mmCIF file of C-alpha atoms in Angstrom:
data_model
loop_
_atom_site.group_PDB
_atom_site.id
_atom_site.type_symbol
_atom_site.label_atom_id
_atom_site.label_comp_id
_atom_site.label_asym_id
_atom_site.label_seq_id
_atom_site.Cartn_x
_atom_site.Cartn_y
_atom_site.Cartn_z
ATOM 1 C CA MET Z 1 117.299 113.230 174.852
ATOM 2 C CA SER Z 2 119.206 110.892 172.981
ATOM 3 C CA GLY Z 3 121.972 111.982 170.421
ATOM 4 C CA PRO Z 4 125.373 112.570 169.589
ATOM 5 C CA GLU Z 5 127.879 114.874 171.504
ATOM 6 C CA GLY Z 6 127.307 118.538 171.273
ATOM 7 C CA GLY Z 7 129.674 119.178 168.463
ATOM 8 C CA GLY Z 8 127.850 116.306 166.385
ATOM 9 C CA VAL Z 9 124.632 118.294 166.944
ATOM 10 C CA ALA Z 10 126.147 121.578 165.975
ATOM 11 C CA ALA Z 11 127.409 120.117 162.802
ATOM 12 C CA ARG Z 12 123.898 118.925 161.557
ATOM 13 C CA LEU Z 13 122.360 122.365 162.057
ATOM 14 C CA SER Z 14 121.254 124.069 158.894
ATOM 15 C CA PHE Z 15 123.150 126.895 157.495
ATOM 16 C CA LEU Z 16 120.942 129.390 159.067
ATOM 17 C CA ASP Z 17 121.260 127.657 162.439
ATOM 18 C CA ARG Z 18 124.938 127.664 162.262
ATOM 19 C CA GLY Z 19 125.299 131.401 161.757
ATOM 20 C CA LEU Z 20 122.607 132.333 164.105
ATOM 21 C CA ALA Z 21 125.135 134.879 166.018
ATOM 22 C CA VAL Z 22 125.975 136.262 162.505
ATOM 23 C CA TRP Z 23 122.460 136.964 161.581
ATOM 24 C CA ILE Z 24 121.378 138.304 164.953
ATOM 25 C CA LEU Z 25 124.173 140.671 164.992
ATOM 26 C CA ALA Z 26 123.291 141.833 161.500
ATOM 27 C CA ALA Z 27 119.819 142.382 162.748
ATOM 28 C CA MET Z 28 120.825 144.499 165.860
ATOM 29 C CA ALA Z 29 122.854 146.402 163.317
ATOM 30 C CA ALA Z 30 120.200 146.916 160.809
ATOM 31 C CA GLY Z 31 117.689 147.991 163.435
ATOM 32 C CA ILE Z 32 120.129 150.557 165.162
ATOM 33 C CA GLY Z 33 121.045 151.878 161.607
ATOM 34 C CA LEU Z 34 117.145 152.190 160.724
ATOM 35 C CA GLY Z 35 116.643 153.767 164.128
ATOM 36 C CA ARG Z 36 119.433 156.196 163.189
ATOM 37 C CA ALA Z 37 118.655 156.811 159.699
ATOM 38 C CA ALA Z 38 114.781 157.340 160.285
ATOM 39 C CA PRO Z 39 114.695 159.017 163.521
ATOM 40 C CA GLY Z 40 110.770 159.038 163.277
ATOM 41 C CA LEU Z 41 110.748 155.388 162.523
ATOM 42 C CA GLY Z 42 110.923 154.280 166.547
ATOM 43 C CA ASP Z 43 108.076 156.742 167.229
ATOM 44 C CA THR Z 44 105.867 155.265 164.502
ATOM 45 C CA LEU Z 45 106.541 151.751 165.418
ATOM 46 C CA ALA Z 46 105.951 152.462 169.001
ATOM 47 C CA GLU Z 47 102.629 153.776 168.210
ATOM 48 C CA VAL Z 48 101.363 150.952 166.194
ATOM 49 C CA THR Z 49 99.780 149.250 168.979
ATOM 50 C CA VAL Z 50 97.053 146.911 170.120
ATOM 51 C CA ALA Z 51 95.709 147.108 173.667
ATOM 52 C CA GLY Z 52 99.078 148.593 174.764
ATOM 53 C CA VAL Z 53 100.885 146.040 173.089
ATOM 54 C CA SER Z 54 103.473 146.650 170.275
ATOM 55 C CA LEU Z 55 101.969 145.200 167.278
ATOM 56 C CA PRO Z 56 105.241 144.828 165.290
ATOM 57 C CA ILE Z 57 106.944 143.116 168.212
ATOM 58 C CA ALA Z 58 104.065 140.920 168.986
ATOM 59 C CA LEU Z 59 103.679 140.035 165.248
ATOM 60 C CA GLY Z 60 107.521 138.854 165.334
ATOM 61 C CA LEU Z 61 107.214 137.037 168.589
ATOM 62 C CA LEU Z 62 103.953 135.155 167.347
ATOM 63 C CA VAL Z 63 105.738 133.944 164.111
ATOM 64 C CA MET Z 64 108.948 133.094 166.235
ATOM 65 C CA MET Z 65 107.353 131.118 168.704
ATOM 66 C CA PHE Z 66 104.604 129.338 166.863
ATOM 67 C CA PRO Z 67 107.003 126.821 165.103
ATOM 68 C CA VAL Z 68 108.589 125.847 168.044
ATOM 69 C CA LEU Z 69 105.311 125.223 170.019
ATOM 70 C CA ALA Z 70 103.705 123.359 167.010
ATOM 71 C CA LYS Z 71 106.794 120.798 167.512
ATOM 72 C CA VAL Z 72 105.779 120.110 171.293
ATOM 73 C CA ARG Z 73 104.183 116.822 172.102
ATOM 74 C CA TYR Z 74 101.430 117.856 174.453
ATOM 75 C CA ASP Z 75 100.404 114.216 175.265
ATOM 76 C CA ARG Z 76 103.847 114.226 177.117
ATOM 77 C CA LEU Z 77 103.212 116.970 179.408
ATOM 78 C CA GLY Z 78 102.184 115.055 182.107
ATOM 79 C CA THR Z 79 105.628 113.455 182.790
ATOM 80 C CA VAL Z 80 106.980 116.970 183.088
ATOM 81 C CA THR Z 81 104.438 118.373 185.681
ATOM 82 C CA ARG Z 82 105.219 115.380 187.797
ATOM 83 C CA ASP Z 83 109.107 115.834 187.831
ATOM 84 C CA ARG Z 84 109.808 117.675 190.878
ATOM 85 C CA ARG Z 85 113.204 117.680 190.482
ATOM 86 C CA LEU Z 86 112.855 120.145 187.759
ATOM 87 C CA LEU Z 87 109.825 122.170 188.777
ATOM 88 C CA VAL Z 88 110.819 122.998 192.273
ATOM 89 C CA PRO Z 89 114.294 124.109 191.333
ATOM 90 C CA SER Z 90 112.932 126.122 188.383
ATOM 91 C CA LEU Z 91 110.218 127.960 190.600
ATOM 92 C CA LEU Z 92 113.192 128.971 193.318
ATOM 93 C CA LEU Z 93 115.344 129.966 190.427
ATOM 94 C CA ASN Z 94 113.053 132.163 188.598
ATOM 95 C CA TRP Z 95 110.998 133.702 191.447
ATOM 96 C CA VAL Z 96 113.699 134.051 194.260
ATOM 97 C CA ALA Z 97 117.274 133.659 193.106
ATOM 98 C CA GLY Z 98 117.016 135.483 189.608
ATOM 99 C CA PRO Z 99 115.158 138.585 191.186
ATOM 100 C CA THR Z 100 117.481 138.861 194.110
ATOM 101 C CA LEU Z 101 120.598 138.426 192.276
ATOM 102 C CA MET Z 102 119.490 141.103 189.575
ATOM 103 C CA PHE Z 103 118.853 143.434 192.632
ATOM 104 C CA ALA Z 104 122.217 142.836 194.059
ATOM 105 C CA LEU Z 105 123.870 143.427 190.865
ATOM 106 C CA ALA Z 106 122.092 146.406 189.997
ATOM 107 C CA TRP Z 107 123.010 148.033 193.406
ATOM 108 C CA LEU Z 108 126.497 146.902 193.046
ATOM 109 C CA PHE Z 109 127.234 148.089 189.556
ATOM 110 C CA LEU Z 110 125.233 151.052 189.351
ATOM 111 C CA PRO Z 111 124.784 152.911 192.951
ATOM 112 C CA ASP Z 112 124.776 156.291 191.583
ATOM 113 C CA LEU Z 113 122.412 155.647 188.471
ATOM 114 C CA PRO Z 114 118.958 155.215 190.121
ATOM 115 C CA ALA Z 115 116.855 155.283 186.937
ATOM 116 C CA TYR Z 116 119.277 152.646 185.357
ATOM 117 C CA ARG Z 117 119.201 150.730 188.798
ATOM 118 C CA THR Z 118 115.444 150.510 188.581
ATOM 119 C CA GLY Z 119 115.120 149.456 185.340
ATOM 120 C CA LEU Z 120 117.551 146.708 185.803
ATOM 121 C CA ILE Z 121 115.551 145.664 188.647
ATOM 122 C CA VAL Z 122 112.359 145.541 186.717
ATOM 123 C CA VAL Z 123 114.124 143.304 184.283
ATOM 124 C CA GLY Z 124 115.132 140.581 186.819
ATOM 125 C CA LEU Z 125 111.380 140.594 187.744
ATOM 126 C CA ALA Z 126 110.318 140.036 184.233
ATOM 127 C CA ARG Z 127 110.924 136.058 183.960
ATOM 128 C CA CYS Z 128 111.207 134.948 180.209
ATOM 129 C CA ILE Z 129 108.183 133.435 178.561
ATOM 130 C CA ALA Z 130 109.019 134.071 174.803
ATOM 131 C CA MET Z 131 112.780 133.945 173.257
ATOM 132 C CA VAL Z 132 113.814 131.310 175.809
ATOM 133 C CA ILE Z 133 111.874 128.742 173.886
ATOM 134 C CA ILE Z 134 114.231 129.411 170.849
ATOM 135 C CA TRP Z 135 117.561 129.124 172.989
ATOM 136 C CA ASN Z 136 116.114 126.017 174.271
ATOM 137 C CA ASP Z 137 115.503 124.396 171.158
ATOM 138 C CA LEU Z 138 118.667 125.397 169.652
ATOM 139 C CA ALA Z 139 120.641 123.855 172.731
ATOM 140 C CA CYS Z 140 118.515 120.728 172.259
ATOM 141 C CA GLY Z 141 116.681 121.046 175.647
ATOM 142 C CA HIS Z 142 113.706 119.353 176.660
ATOM 143 C CA ARG Z 143 110.759 121.002 174.518
ATOM 144 C CA GLU Z 144 108.182 119.770 176.322
ATOM 145 C CA ALA Z 145 109.723 120.538 179.802
ATOM 146 C CA ALA Z 146 110.201 124.091 178.060
ATOM 147 C CA ALA Z 147 106.713 124.312 177.380
ATOM 148 C CA VAL Z 148 105.549 123.648 181.040
ATOM 149 C CA LEU Z 149 108.022 125.964 182.637
ATOM 150 C CA VAL Z 150 107.234 128.731 180.636
ATOM 151 C CA ALA Z 151 103.573 128.180 181.377
ATOM 152 C CA LEU Z 152 104.499 128.208 185.024
ATOM 153 C CA ASN Z 153 106.478 131.691 184.606
ATOM 154 C CA SER Z 154 103.564 133.172 182.736
ATOM 155 C CA VAL Z 155 101.036 132.050 185.750
ATOM 156 C CA PHE Z 156 103.226 133.562 188.464
ATOM 157 C CA GLN Z 157 103.939 136.639 186.400
ATOM 158 C CA VAL Z 158 100.503 137.661 186.391
ATOM 159 C CA ALA Z 159 99.965 136.896 189.971
ATOM 160 C CA ALA Z 160 103.200 138.110 191.382
ATOM 161 C CA PHE Z 161 104.811 140.647 189.146
ATOM 162 C CA SER Z 162 103.153 143.942 190.811
ATOM 163 C CA LEU Z 163 103.746 142.405 194.370
ATOM 164 C CA LEU Z 164 107.672 141.542 193.490
ATOM 165 C CA GLY Z 165 108.142 144.807 192.193
ATOM 166 C CA TRP Z 166 106.674 146.737 195.264
ATOM 167 C CA PHE Z 167 109.125 144.519 197.515
ATOM 168 C CA TYR Z 168 112.247 144.854 195.721
ATOM 169 C CA LEU Z 169 111.728 148.670 194.787
ATOM 170 C CA SER Z 170 110.308 149.800 197.961
ATOM 171 C CA VAL Z 171 110.242 147.581 200.767
ATOM 172 C CA LEU Z 172 113.678 145.672 200.517
ATOM 173 C CA PRO Z 173 115.583 148.936 199.971
ATOM 174 C CA GLY Z 174 114.282 150.164 202.962
ATOM 175 C CA TRP Z 175 115.276 147.343 205.005
ATOM 176 C CA LEU Z 176 118.802 147.715 203.806
ATOM 177 C CA GLY Z 177 118.720 151.472 204.369
ATOM 178 C CA LEU Z 178 119.366 151.815 200.629
ATOM 179 C CA GLY Z 179 116.283 154.342 199.992
ATOM 180 C CA GLN Z 180 113.022 153.436 198.166
ATOM 181 C CA THR Z 181 111.676 153.873 194.827
ATOM 182 C CA GLY Z 182 107.928 154.098 194.267
ATOM 183 C CA LEU Z 183 106.647 151.637 191.145
ATOM 184 C CA ASP Z 184 102.875 151.125 190.476
ATOM 185 C CA ILE Z 185 102.893 148.179 188.184
ATOM 186 C CA PRO Z 186 99.419 147.937 186.426
ATOM 187 C CA VAL Z 187 98.229 144.402 186.517
ATOM 188 C CA GLY Z 188 96.598 144.744 183.087
ATOM 189 C CA THR Z 189 99.962 145.275 181.403
ATOM 190 C CA VAL Z 190 101.207 142.206 182.929
ATOM 191 C CA THR Z 191 98.426 140.056 181.734
ATOM 192 C CA ARG Z 192 98.262 141.331 178.147
ATOM 193 C CA SER Z 193 101.934 140.857 177.542
ATOM 194 C CA VAL Z 194 101.460 137.059 178.875
ATOM 195 C CA LEU Z 195 98.534 136.432 176.812
ATOM 196 C CA VAL Z 196 99.790 138.059 173.521
ATOM 197 C CA PHE Z 197 103.524 136.803 173.713
ATOM 198 C CA LEU Z 198 102.602 133.330 174.970
ATOM 199 C CA GLY Z 199 98.971 132.381 174.773
ATOM 200 C CA ILE Z 200 98.199 133.033 171.135
ATOM 201 C CA PRO Z 201 101.225 131.172 169.973
ATOM 202 C CA LEU Z 202 100.676 128.626 172.392
ATOM 203 C CA VAL Z 203 97.012 127.808 171.475
ATOM 204 C CA ALA Z 204 97.970 128.023 167.658
ATOM 205 C CA GLY Z 205 100.592 125.476 168.066
ATOM 206 C CA TYR Z 206 98.444 123.136 170.237
ATOM 207 C CA LEU Z 207 95.803 123.177 167.567
ATOM 208 C CA THR Z 208 98.019 122.649 164.790
ATOM 209 C CA ARG Z 209 99.255 119.701 166.276
ATOM 210 C CA ARG Z 210 95.726 118.411 166.929
ATOM 211 C CA VAL Z 211 94.536 119.113 163.805
ATOM 212 C CA GLY Z 212 97.496 118.061 161.533
ATOM 213 C CA GLU Z 213 97.803 114.523 163.459
ATOM 214 C CA ARG Z 214 94.023 113.861 163.268
ATOM 215 C CA ALA Z 215 94.130 114.717 159.334
ATOM 216 C CA ARG Z 216 97.217 113.211 158.357
ATOM 217 C CA GLY Z 217 99.151 111.381 161.387
ATOM 218 C CA ARG Z 218 101.992 112.038 163.639
ATOM 219 C CA ALA Z 219 104.613 110.458 161.178
ATOM 220 C CA TRP Z 220 103.287 112.961 158.633
ATOM 221 C CA TYR Z 221 103.230 115.942 161.100
ATOM 222 C CA GLU Z 222 106.838 115.583 162.011
ATOM 223 C CA ALA Z 223 108.476 114.218 159.103
ATOM 224 C CA VAL Z 224 106.569 117.026 156.765
ATOM 225 C CA LEU Z 225 104.836 119.935 158.479
ATOM 226 C CA VAL Z 226 107.259 120.386 161.347
ATOM 227 C CA PRO Z 227 110.598 120.761 158.846
ATOM 228 C CA ARG Z 228 108.554 123.315 156.602
ATOM 229 C CA VAL Z 229 107.380 125.858 159.400
ATOM 230 C CA GLY Z 230 110.616 125.218 161.478
ATOM 231 C CA PRO Z 231 112.569 127.997 159.711
ATOM 232 C CA PHE Z 232 110.105 130.585 160.359
ATOM 233 C CA ALA Z 233 110.820 130.613 164.038
ATOM 234 C CA LEU Z 234 114.362 132.139 163.231
ATOM 235 C CA TYR Z 235 112.619 134.386 160.453
ATOM 236 C CA GLY Z 236 110.683 135.896 163.202
ATOM 237 C CA LEU Z 237 113.476 136.023 165.933
ATOM 238 C CA LEU Z 238 115.548 138.220 163.443
ATOM 239 C CA PHE Z 239 112.355 140.641 162.474
ATOM 240 C CA THR Z 240 111.799 141.034 166.269
ATOM 241 C CA VAL Z 241 115.404 142.001 166.952
ATOM 242 C CA VAL Z 242 115.396 144.425 164.063
ATOM 243 C CA VAL Z 243 112.110 145.833 165.297
ATOM 244 C CA LEU Z 244 113.492 146.097 169.023
ATOM 245 C CA PHE Z 245 116.791 147.891 168.005
ATOM 246 C CA ALA Z 246 114.858 150.103 165.455
ATOM 247 C CA LEU Z 247 112.722 151.463 168.524
ATOM 248 C CA GLN Z 248 115.580 152.327 170.443
ATOM 249 C CA GLY Z 249 118.583 152.550 168.316
ATOM 250 C CA ARG Z 250 119.100 156.375 168.576
ATOM 251 C CA ALA Z 251 118.905 156.008 172.177
ATOM 252 C CA ILE Z 252 121.384 153.178 172.475
ATOM 253 C CA THR Z 253 124.021 154.989 169.987
ATOM 254 C CA SER Z 254 123.518 158.319 172.001
ATOM 255 C CA HIS Z 255 124.480 156.967 175.209
ATOM 256 C CA PRO Z 256 127.197 154.380 174.533
ATOM 257 C CA LEU Z 257 128.854 154.895 178.285
ATOM 258 C CA ASP Z 258 125.416 154.227 179.716
ATOM 259 C CA VAL Z 259 125.139 151.249 177.729
ATOM 260 C CA ALA Z 260 128.454 149.970 178.619
ATOM 261 C CA ARG Z 261 127.573 150.450 182.282
ATOM 262 C CA VAL Z 262 124.214 148.849 182.154
ATOM 263 C CA ALA Z 263 125.853 145.967 180.045
ATOM 264 C CA LEU Z 264 128.188 144.748 182.863
ATOM 265 C CA PRO Z 265 125.600 143.567 185.621
ATOM 266 C CA LEU Z 266 123.517 142.212 182.663
ATOM 267 C CA LEU Z 267 126.587 139.881 181.672
ATOM 268 C CA ALA Z 268 127.383 138.882 185.204
ATOM 269 C CA TYR Z 269 123.645 137.832 185.791
ATOM 270 C CA PHE Z 270 123.229 136.025 182.528
ATOM 271 C CA ALA Z 271 126.813 134.082 183.340
ATOM 272 C CA LEU Z 272 125.884 133.387 187.142
ATOM 273 C CA MET Z 273 122.318 132.302 186.604
ATOM 274 C CA TRP Z 274 122.932 130.104 183.555
ATOM 275 C CA THR Z 275 126.230 128.656 185.233
ATOM 276 C CA GLY Z 276 124.484 127.925 188.467
ATOM 277 C CA SER Z 277 121.306 126.552 186.916
ATOM 278 C CA MET Z 278 123.065 124.127 184.951
ATOM 279 C CA ALA Z 279 125.230 123.009 187.704
ATOM 280 C CA LEU Z 280 122.268 122.678 189.853
ATOM 281 C CA GLY Z 281 120.315 120.516 187.452
ATOM 282 C CA ARG Z 282 123.243 118.127 187.270
ATOM 283 C CA ALA Z 283 123.590 118.296 191.182
ATOM 284 C CA VAL Z 284 119.868 116.953 191.517
ATOM 285 C CA GLY Z 285 120.223 114.438 189.051
ATOM 286 C CA LEU Z 286 118.684 116.032 185.756
ATOM 287 C CA ASP Z 287 119.788 114.545 182.399
ATOM 288 C CA HIS Z 288 121.310 117.215 179.953
ATOM 289 C CA ALA Z 289 117.987 118.088 178.230
ATOM 290 C CA ARG Z 290 116.167 118.863 181.272
ATOM 291 C CA ALA Z 291 119.223 120.751 182.913
ATOM 292 C CA THR Z 292 119.746 122.767 179.801
ATOM 293 C CA THR Z 293 115.897 123.697 179.651
ATOM 294 C CA LEU Z 294 116.259 124.649 183.740
ATOM 295 C CA ALA Z 295 119.238 126.869 182.933
ATOM 296 C CA PHE Z 296 117.696 128.770 180.001
ATOM 297 C CA THR Z 297 114.352 129.280 181.404
ATOM 298 C CA ALA Z 298 116.033 130.733 184.647
ATOM 299 C CA ALA Z 299 118.699 132.821 182.787
ATOM 300 C CA GLY Z 300 116.183 134.509 180.398
ATOM 301 C CA ASN Z 301 114.235 137.719 180.978
ATOM 302 C CA ASN Z 302 110.780 138.894 179.226
ATOM 303 C CA PHE Z 303 112.472 142.082 177.944
ATOM 304 C CA GLU Z 304 109.187 143.025 176.154
ATOM 305 C CA LEU Z 305 107.344 143.130 179.335
ATOM 306 C CA ALA Z 306 109.960 145.124 181.241
ATOM 307 C CA ILE Z 307 110.181 147.585 178.463
ATOM 308 C CA ALA Z 308 106.401 148.123 178.639
ATOM 309 C CA VAL Z 309 106.391 148.461 182.450
ATOM 310 C CA CYS Z 310 109.217 150.873 182.402
ATOM 311 C CA VAL Z 311 107.757 153.018 179.615
ATOM 312 C CA ALA Z 312 104.245 152.985 181.064
ATOM 313 C CA THR Z 313 105.543 154.100 184.252
ATOM 314 C CA PHE Z 314 108.464 156.482 183.679
ATOM 315 C CA GLY Z 315 108.311 157.329 180.032
ATOM 316 C CA ALA Z 316 109.692 156.325 176.596
ATOM 317 C CA SER Z 317 112.723 158.409 177.133
ATOM 318 C CA SER Z 318 113.627 157.224 180.544
ATOM 319 C CA GLY Z 319 116.774 155.742 181.942
ATOM 320 C CA GLN Z 320 114.602 152.798 183.157
ATOM 321 C CA ALA Z 321 113.469 152.466 179.730
ATOM 322 C CA LEU Z 322 116.875 152.514 178.115
ATOM 323 C CA ALA Z 323 117.911 149.923 180.833
ATOM 324 C CA GLY Z 324 115.162 147.733 179.576
ATOM 325 C CA VAL Z 325 116.232 148.051 175.882
ATOM 326 C CA VAL Z 326 119.921 147.419 176.721
ATOM 327 C CA GLY Z 327 118.654 143.874 178.081
ATOM 328 C CA PRO Z 328 118.154 142.392 174.340
ATOM 329 C CA LEU Z 329 121.332 143.928 173.285
ATOM 330 C CA ILE Z 330 123.398 142.009 175.751
ATOM 331 C CA GLU Z 331 121.020 138.727 176.375
ATOM 332 C CA VAL Z 332 121.035 137.787 172.556
ATOM 333 C CA PRO Z 333 124.544 137.495 171.929
ATOM 334 C CA ALA Z 334 125.221 136.095 175.492
ATOM 335 C CA LEU Z 335 122.409 133.487 175.129
ATOM 336 C CA ILE Z 336 123.633 132.597 171.682
ATOM 337 C CA GLY Z 337 127.081 131.775 173.180
ATOM 338 C CA LEU Z 338 125.528 129.759 176.015
ATOM 339 C CA VAL Z 339 123.609 127.613 173.467
ATOM 340 C CA HIS Z 340 127.123 126.642 172.130
ATOM 341 C CA VAL Z 341 128.207 126.014 175.595
ATOM 342 C CA ALA Z 342 125.078 124.204 176.400
ATOM 343 C CA LEU Z 343 125.807 121.891 173.233
ATOM 344 C CA ARG Z 344 129.495 121.181 174.473
ATOM 345 C CA ALA Z 345 128.253 120.575 177.940
ATOM 346 C CA ARG Z 346 126.541 116.859 177.187
ATOM 347 C CA ARG Z 347 129.816 115.328 177.827
ATOM 348 C CA TRP Z 348 129.473 116.291 181.786
ATOM 349 C CA PHE Z 349 126.017 114.482 182.145
ATOM 350 C CA ALA Z 350 125.546 110.839 182.298
ATOM 351 C CA ALA Z 351 122.953 109.244 179.906
ATOM 352 C CA PRO Z 352 119.670 108.819 181.305
ATOM 353 C CA ALA Z 353 118.465 105.651 182.534
ATOM 354 C CA VAL Z 354 115.276 105.686 180.704
ATOM 355 C CA PRO Z 355 115.550 107.625 177.274
ATOM 356 C CA VAL Z 356 113.812 110.906 177.104
ATOM 357 C CA PRO Z 357 110.941 110.421 174.774
ATOM 358 C CA GLN Z 358 111.742 113.092 172.348
ATOM 359 C CA GLU Z 359 113.034 113.494 168.921
ATOM 360 C CA GLU Z 360 116.034 115.624 168.084
ATOM 361 C CA PRO Z 361 114.861 118.990 166.805
ATOM 362 C CA ALA Z 362 113.673 119.171 163.094
ATOM 363 C CA ARG Z 363 115.890 121.906 161.387
ATOM 364 C CA ALA Z 364 115.528 123.594 158.185
#
């Protein structure tokens, strides 16, 4: 993707984009405050479900992801699917390195807290299919590449999540003499999560572009419609953050030391996965946009799925569920910080020999 240095990109962001860290921290505080002020609110929100999926969270993610997926140029996805330098590292990072790293960090930091340790391992198995699209777009990653990698993660998630859960919680600890944790992960829970959190906004974004371009042309679509719907991605993100923290606000504030202990391996995970993935992308010859996409899709996690699995398996008040909830508490500010790092890392990448056929993201 062509464009100015990271600082120039950041300077052209809208007021809402530039203050994103502040707005998200405010949304997190608002959610926790609502959860504390109205103790029954979390239970009420948790009970509003459709096929086992939280309706408020699904609504927020739909609003959040639709504008970004409506920006994707689907006629260019073929160039991404043929890019083995991107696809092979992504699969290895997401389905080998990521779960293994989280397993190691969970045992290293939480050897005496099996419930939290199990919750973290489940988080490591749930590869990101939702919020990563927002982080990638803000960091000027390659939008079409993100769509392809997220779709691949979705397919692997349905096919391999239960099997990997059995391996990392039962087989591998037994081999290492660490003990075992039985975990029965229903495939239906994983499938519903993927269909709701990715399938609906993906289909909506694709149809919107097809219909819009046929009716008014690509120039009108990208110059008029995309800027109008673009801000709703951040509105949906803020709404989702408020709901997530309202659901678990009391649990978070009631166990501050537990939250701190769970936060440490998560911080280490995000730093190591993102930095290692970015360095790997540069080493294999990816340009900045594709390396950024590789890093964010490898470092992010599907906390919605992890929380759903932990609640369904261990209960809403379990330590496993609390570990899942601490995930976005740490991931959101950590990845916002990494967005700024990615924007400034452009100087370390050579300009691509053939410019990446993608426009700068339209901003509010």
